[in-house]
């Protein structure tokens, strides 16, 4: 599975959009991009995933570049409760086993 | 409510003792996973299971063992062979292995004294 690169930390003002970047330059054609977040001492929470099209759900939007080498998670109106570590993951789909590689992630601080 | 439960939340054991961490899910998911997280680090995959009576080693399986006798349960045993067992252990499940979102339990913090 491809390795991802994320900034270690970011700040965002409450009510503003938080844009979290992720580089995955060695991603393969059959690998999906997933985003999870982890609030301190809790289990990670799934946010969104995509293959090559942009995706949106009630939590966030995922923008994947045309060459698929990078992506951006957008939290449109960040709140204090969005303060967490955000993980960008790429992994192969399908059956036959897979490995999910969680890196150190980006620690997002939402400030009032 | 459907979800994943892990118990206990905190667990203390003496060095040299085996300890089993519980993970139960009532989501009817086929796939289950165990991860280990050290302070300030990401998650590392220990074992995963795609279906009952089947499991595969992840990246750091040495010193750990699992069983999958029931669909709902995937217990992890941390053996005395694990050199540095103190960590936060997370269990997860997904409908099937592959491109499906994983649901995580609340975790068990194991401290070996």
mmCIF file of C-alpha atoms in Angstrom:
data_model
loop_
_atom_site.group_PDB
_atom_site.id
_atom_site.type_symbol
_atom_site.label_atom_id
_atom_site.label_comp_id
_atom_site.label_asym_id
_atom_site.label_seq_id
_atom_site.Cartn_x
_atom_site.Cartn_y
_atom_site.Cartn_z
ATOM 1 C CA UNK A 1 0.000 0.000 0.000
ATOM 2 C CA UNK A 2 1.105 3.537 -0.729
ATOM 3 C CA UNK A 3 2.599 5.712 1.950
ATOM 4 C CA UNK A 4 1.011 9.056 2.756
ATOM 5 C CA UNK A 5 2.532 12.331 3.909
ATOM 6 C CA UNK A 6 0.612 14.780 6.072
ATOM 7 C CA UNK A 7 1.652 17.909 7.983
ATOM 8 C CA UNK A 8 2.052 17.108 11.688
ATOM 9 C CA UNK A 9 -0.262 19.864 12.879
ATOM 10 C CA UNK A 10 -2.596 22.635 11.703
ATOM 11 C CA UNK A 11 -4.675 25.383 13.290
ATOM 12 C CA UNK A 12 -8.090 26.556 12.204
ATOM 13 C CA UNK A 13 -10.442 29.244 13.529
ATOM 14 C CA UNK A 14 -13.850 28.075 14.650
ATOM 15 C CA UNK A 15 -16.451 28.527 11.919
ATOM 16 C CA UNK A 16 -13.890 28.610 9.137
ATOM 17 C CA UNK A 17 -13.130 25.823 6.676
ATOM 18 C CA UNK A 18 -10.342 23.436 7.623
ATOM 19 C CA UNK A 19 -8.380 22.131 4.650
ATOM 20 C CA UNK A 20 -6.193 19.149 5.466
ATOM 21 C CA UNK A 21 -3.733 18.081 2.749
ATOM 22 C CA UNK A 22 -2.362 14.626 2.059
ATOM 23 C CA UNK A 23 0.284 13.528 -0.417
ATOM 24 C CA UNK A 24 0.183 9.996 -1.785
ATOM 25 C CA UNK A 25 2.436 10.220 -4.818
ATOM 26 C CA UNK A 26 2.958 6.452 -5.154
ATOM 27 C CA UNK A 27 -0.722 5.553 -5.107
ATOM 28 C CA UNK A 28 -1.753 2.744 -7.436
ATOM 29 C CA UNK A 29 -4.776 2.699 -9.671
ATOM 30 C CA UNK A 30 -6.711 0.310 -7.444
ATOM 31 C CA UNK A 31 -6.000 2.090 -4.160
ATOM 32 C CA UNK A 32 -8.646 4.156 -2.424
ATOM 33 C CA UNK A 33 -8.069 7.248 -0.293
ATOM 34 C CA UNK A 34 -9.657 7.095 3.168
ATOM 35 C CA UNK A 35 -9.861 9.671 5.918
ATOM 36 C CA UNK A 36 -10.389 8.906 9.601
ATOM 37 C CA UNK A 37 -10.108 11.051 12.708
ATOM 38 C CA UNK A 38 -9.273 10.200 16.273
ATOM 39 C CA UNK A 39 -10.272 12.251 19.259
ATOM 40 C CA UNK A 40 -7.960 11.789 22.212
ATOM 41 C CA UNK A 41 -7.999 8.267 23.695
ATOM 42 C CA UNK A 42 -10.921 7.129 21.556
ATOM 43 C CA UNK A 43 -11.135 4.820 18.567
ATOM 44 C CA UNK A 44 -10.749 6.379 15.117
ATOM 45 C CA UNK A 45 -13.899 7.466 13.329
ATOM 46 C CA UNK A 46 -14.436 7.014 9.615
ATOM 47 C CA UNK A 47 -15.000 10.285 7.731
ATOM 48 C CA UNK A 48 -14.998 9.707 3.990
ATOM 49 C CA UNK A 49 -13.295 7.818 1.175
ATOM 50 C CA UNK A 50 -12.903 8.020 -2.597
ATOM 51 C CA UNK A 51 -11.140 6.561 -5.606
ATOM 52 C CA UNK A 52 -10.815 9.372 -8.130
ATOM 53 C CA UNK A 53 -13.950 11.512 -8.008
ATOM 54 C CA UNK A 54 -14.558 14.187 -5.416
ATOM 55 C CA UNK A 55 -16.837 13.035 -2.627
ATOM 56 C CA UNK A 56 -19.037 14.813 -0.106
ATOM 57 C CA UNK A 57 -21.014 13.626 2.871
ATOM 58 C CA UNK A 58 -22.542 15.189 5.962
ATOM 59 C CA UNK A 59 -19.171 15.445 7.677
ATOM 60 C CA UNK A 60 -16.725 16.577 5.009
ATOM 61 C CA UNK A 61 -15.665 16.840 1.391
ATOM 62 C CA UNK A 62 -12.797 14.982 -0.230
ATOM 63 C CA UNK A 63 -11.004 16.535 -3.176
ATOM 64 C CA UNK A 64 -8.657 14.210 -5.097
ATOM 65 C CA UNK A 65 -6.361 15.693 -7.730
ATOM 66 C CA UNK A 66 -6.660 14.458 -11.283
ATOM 67 C CA UNK A 67 -3.354 12.574 -11.094
ATOM 68 C CA UNK A 68 -4.488 11.137 -7.710
ATOM 69 C CA UNK A 69 -1.149 11.973 -6.122
ATOM 70 C CA UNK A 70 -2.679 14.186 -3.461
ATOM 71 C CA UNK A 71 -5.979 14.919 -1.796
ATOM 72 C CA UNK A 72 -7.552 17.439 0.557
ATOM 73 C CA UNK A 73 -10.100 16.832 3.279
ATOM 74 C CA UNK A 74 -12.346 19.839 3.824
ATOM 75 C CA UNK A 75 -14.350 20.427 6.994
ATOM 76 C CA UNK A 76 -16.573 23.295 5.786
ATOM 77 C CA UNK A 77 -17.336 24.924 9.148
ATOM 78 C CA UNK A 78 -14.936 23.677 11.795
ATOM 79 C CA UNK A 79 -16.121 23.508 15.406
ATOM 80 C CA UNK A 80 -14.173 22.978 18.613
ATOM 81 C CA UNK A 81 -15.309 19.359 18.573
ATOM 82 C CA UNK A 82 -13.399 18.831 15.316
ATOM 83 C CA UNK A 83 -10.119 19.107 17.222
ATOM 84 C CA UNK A 84 -8.566 15.691 16.619
ATOM 85 C CA UNK A 85 -5.863 13.781 14.770
ATOM 86 C CA UNK A 86 -6.809 13.233 11.129
ATOM 87 C CA UNK A 87 -5.428 10.236 9.262
ATOM 88 C CA UNK A 88 -5.148 9.969 5.514
ATOM 89 C CA UNK A 89 -4.837 6.367 4.364
ATOM 90 C CA UNK A 90 -4.553 4.677 1.012
ATOM 91 C CA UNK A 91 -5.227 1.005 0.613
ATOM 92 C CA UNK A 92 -6.034 -1.616 -1.919
ATOM 93 C CA UNK A 93 -9.580 -2.852 -2.025
ATOM 94 C CA UNK A 94 -11.022 -6.242 -2.700
ATOM 95 C CA UNK A 95 -10.856 -9.564 -0.938
ATOM 96 C CA UNK A 96 -7.760 -11.602 -0.389
ATOM 97 C CA UNK A 97 -6.457 -9.535 2.456
ATOM 98 C CA UNK A 98 -5.123 -6.050 2.717
ATOM 99 C CA UNK A 99 -3.087 -3.892 5.001
ATOM 100 C CA UNK A 100 -4.133 -0.516 6.287
ATOM 101 C CA UNK A 101 -1.277 1.811 7.099
ATOM 102 C CA UNK A 102 -2.117 4.544 9.564
ATOM 103 C CA UNK A 103 0.654 7.136 9.742
ATOM 104 C CA UNK A 104 1.057 9.782 12.427
ATOM 105 C CA UNK A 105 -1.690 11.947 10.910
ATOM 106 C CA UNK A 106 -2.340 15.690 11.225
ATOM 107 C CA UNK A 107 -3.264 17.109 14.608
ATOM 108 C CA UNK A 108 -5.921 19.755 13.928
ATOM 109 C CA UNK A 109 -6.493 22.416 16.564
ATOM 110 C CA UNK A 110 -9.726 24.378 16.175
ATOM 111 C CA UNK A 111 -9.530 27.621 18.122
ATOM 112 C CA UNK A 112 -12.351 29.847 19.328
ATOM 113 C CA UNK B 1 -27.475 0.087 19.617
ATOM 114 C CA UNK B 2 -25.122 -1.589 17.155
ATOM 115 C CA UNK B 3 -21.418 -1.207 17.648
ATOM 116 C CA UNK B 4 -18.143 -2.601 18.859
ATOM 117 C CA UNK B 5 -17.338 -3.091 22.499
ATOM 118 C CA UNK B 6 -13.957 -3.618 24.044
ATOM 119 C CA UNK B 7 -13.403 -4.460 27.640
ATOM 120 C CA UNK B 8 -11.956 -3.456 29.927
ATOM 121 C CA UNK B 9 -11.027 0.162 29.147
ATOM 122 C CA UNK B 10 -7.916 -0.062 31.321
ATOM 123 C CA UNK B 11 -5.981 -3.225 32.071
ATOM 124 C CA UNK B 12 -2.939 -3.791 34.231
ATOM 125 C CA UNK B 13 -0.831 -6.928 34.202
ATOM 126 C CA UNK B 14 2.453 -8.093 35.573
ATOM 127 C CA UNK B 15 5.326 -8.782 33.237
ATOM 128 C CA UNK B 16 5.420 -12.378 32.041
ATOM 129 C CA UNK B 17 1.651 -12.912 32.186
ATOM 130 C CA UNK B 18 -0.496 -13.546 29.157
ATOM 131 C CA UNK B 19 -3.554 -11.327 28.887
ATOM 132 C CA UNK B 20 -6.598 -11.531 26.627
ATOM 133 C CA UNK B 21 -8.380 -8.431 25.340
ATOM 134 C CA UNK B 22 -12.027 -8.740 24.449
ATOM 135 C CA UNK B 23 -13.655 -7.436 21.265
ATOM 136 C CA UNK B 24 -17.322 -7.990 20.419
ATOM 137 C CA UNK B 25 -19.415 -6.576 17.575
ATOM 138 C CA UNK B 26 -23.121 -6.825 16.832
ATOM 139 C CA UNK B 27 -22.940 -5.215 13.400
ATOM 140 C CA UNK B 28 -22.978 -8.549 11.554
ATOM 141 C CA UNK B 29 -19.631 -7.658 10.007
ATOM 142 C CA UNK B 30 -17.506 -10.366 8.438
ATOM 143 C CA UNK B 31 -14.124 -8.685 8.909
ATOM 144 C CA UNK B 32 -12.466 -7.756 12.186
ATOM 145 C CA UNK B 33 -9.101 -6.211 12.996
ATOM 146 C CA UNK B 34 -6.717 -5.511 15.861
ATOM 147 C CA UNK B 35 -4.440 -2.468 15.931
ATOM 148 C CA UNK B 36 -1.853 -1.238 18.347
ATOM 149 C CA UNK B 37 -1.209 2.464 18.988
ATOM 150 C CA UNK B 38 1.764 3.881 20.863
ATOM 151 C CA UNK B 39 1.821 7.479 22.195
ATOM 152 C CA UNK B 40 1.951 10.045 19.380
ATOM 153 C CA UNK B 41 2.015 7.324 16.750
ATOM 154 C CA UNK B 42 -0.371 6.010 14.154
ATOM 155 C CA UNK B 43 -2.065 2.624 14.272
ATOM 156 C CA UNK B 44 -0.266 -0.575 13.368
ATOM 157 C CA UNK B 45 -2.120 -3.676 12.254
ATOM 158 C CA UNK B 46 -1.597 -6.751 14.430
ATOM 159 C CA UNK B 47 -4.049 -9.301 13.014
ATOM 160 C CA UNK B 48 -7.150 -9.301 10.889
ATOM 161 C CA UNK B 49 -9.875 -11.782 10.114
ATOM 162 C CA UNK B 50 -11.996 -11.816 6.975
ATOM 163 C CA UNK B 51 -14.367 -14.533 8.099
ATOM 164 C CA UNK B 52 -15.023 -16.925 10.950
ATOM 165 C CA UNK B 53 -12.220 -19.436 11.585
ATOM 166 C CA UNK B 54 -9.813 -17.457 9.434
ATOM 167 C CA UNK B 55 -7.244 -14.827 10.386
ATOM 168 C CA UNK B 56 -4.099 -13.317 8.921
ATOM 169 C CA UNK B 57 -1.021 -11.689 10.409
ATOM 170 C CA UNK B 58 -0.640 -7.961 10.064
ATOM 171 C CA UNK B 59 2.559 -5.964 10.311
ATOM 172 C CA UNK B 60 3.394 -6.638 13.968
ATOM 173 C CA UNK B 61 1.922 -10.054 14.829
ATOM 174 C CA UNK B 62 4.890 -11.358 16.820
ATOM 175 C CA UNK B 63 3.993 -11.932 20.466
ATOM 176 C CA UNK B 64 0.244 -11.845 19.799
ATOM 177 C CA UNK B 65 -2.376 -14.476 19.035
ATOM 178 C CA UNK B 66 -6.036 -14.343 18.028
ATOM 179 C CA UNK B 67 -9.000 -16.603 17.448
ATOM 180 C CA UNK B 68 -12.221 -16.179 15.485
ATOM 181 C CA UNK B 69 -14.572 -18.922 16.591
ATOM 182 C CA UNK B 70 -17.659 -16.717 16.340
ATOM 183 C CA UNK B 71 -18.536 -13.965 13.920
ATOM 184 C CA UNK B 72 -19.177 -11.521 16.741
ATOM 185 C CA UNK B 73 -15.972 -12.080 18.683
ATOM 186 C CA UNK B 74 -12.265 -11.579 17.928
ATOM 187 C CA UNK B 75 -10.216 -11.779 21.154
ATOM 188 C CA UNK B 76 -6.550 -10.813 21.177
ATOM 189 C CA UNK B 77 -4.045 -12.476 23.505
ATOM 190 C CA UNK B 78 -0.923 -10.555 24.346
ATOM 191 C CA UNK B 79 1.627 -13.203 25.257
ATOM 192 C CA UNK B 80 4.731 -12.958 27.388
ATOM 193 C CA UNK B 81 6.726 -13.113 24.145
ATOM 194 C CA UNK B 82 5.635 -9.578 23.263
ATOM 195 C CA UNK B 83 8.630 -7.490 24.247
ATOM 196 C CA UNK B 84 6.867 -4.168 24.776
ATOM 197 C CA UNK B 85 3.154 -4.826 25.362
ATOM 198 C CA UNK B 86 2.186 -1.554 27.046
ATOM 199 C CA UNK B 87 0.047 0.274 24.468
ATOM 200 C CA UNK B 88 -3.453 1.309 23.427
ATOM 201 C CA UNK B 89 -5.203 -1.548 21.601
ATOM 202 C CA UNK B 90 -8.001 -0.895 19.141
ATOM 203 C CA UNK B 91 -10.395 -3.384 17.623
ATOM 204 C CA UNK B 92 -12.303 -2.633 14.419
ATOM 205 C CA UNK B 93 -14.731 -4.312 12.061
ATOM 206 C CA UNK B 94 -16.018 -3.809 8.538
ATOM 207 C CA UNK B 95 -18.770 -5.394 6.471
ATOM 208 C CA UNK B 96 -16.113 -7.234 4.494
ATOM 209 C CA UNK B 97 -12.381 -6.889 4.109
ATOM 210 C CA UNK B 98 -11.482 -4.427 1.394
ATOM 211 C CA UNK B 99 -12.908 -1.093 0.415
ATOM 212 C CA UNK B 100 -15.308 -0.740 3.281
ATOM 213 C CA UNK B 101 -15.187 1.684 6.161
ATOM 214 C CA UNK B 102 -13.950 0.331 9.437
ATOM 215 C CA UNK B 103 -15.805 0.884 12.686
ATOM 216 C CA UNK B 104 -13.584 1.122 15.744
ATOM 217 C CA UNK B 105 -14.193 0.215 19.346
ATOM 218 C CA UNK B 106 -13.279 2.530 22.244
ATOM 219 C CA UNK B 107 -9.959 0.773 22.840
ATOM 220 C CA UNK B 108 -8.214 -0.915 25.767
ATOM 221 C CA UNK B 109 -5.212 0.693 27.379
ATOM 222 C CA UNK B 110 -2.904 -2.102 28.549
ATOM 223 C CA UNK B 111 -0.150 -1.385 31.046
ATOM 224 C CA UNK B 112 2.324 -4.090 31.893
ATOM 225 C CA UNK B 113 4.108 -3.469 35.173
#
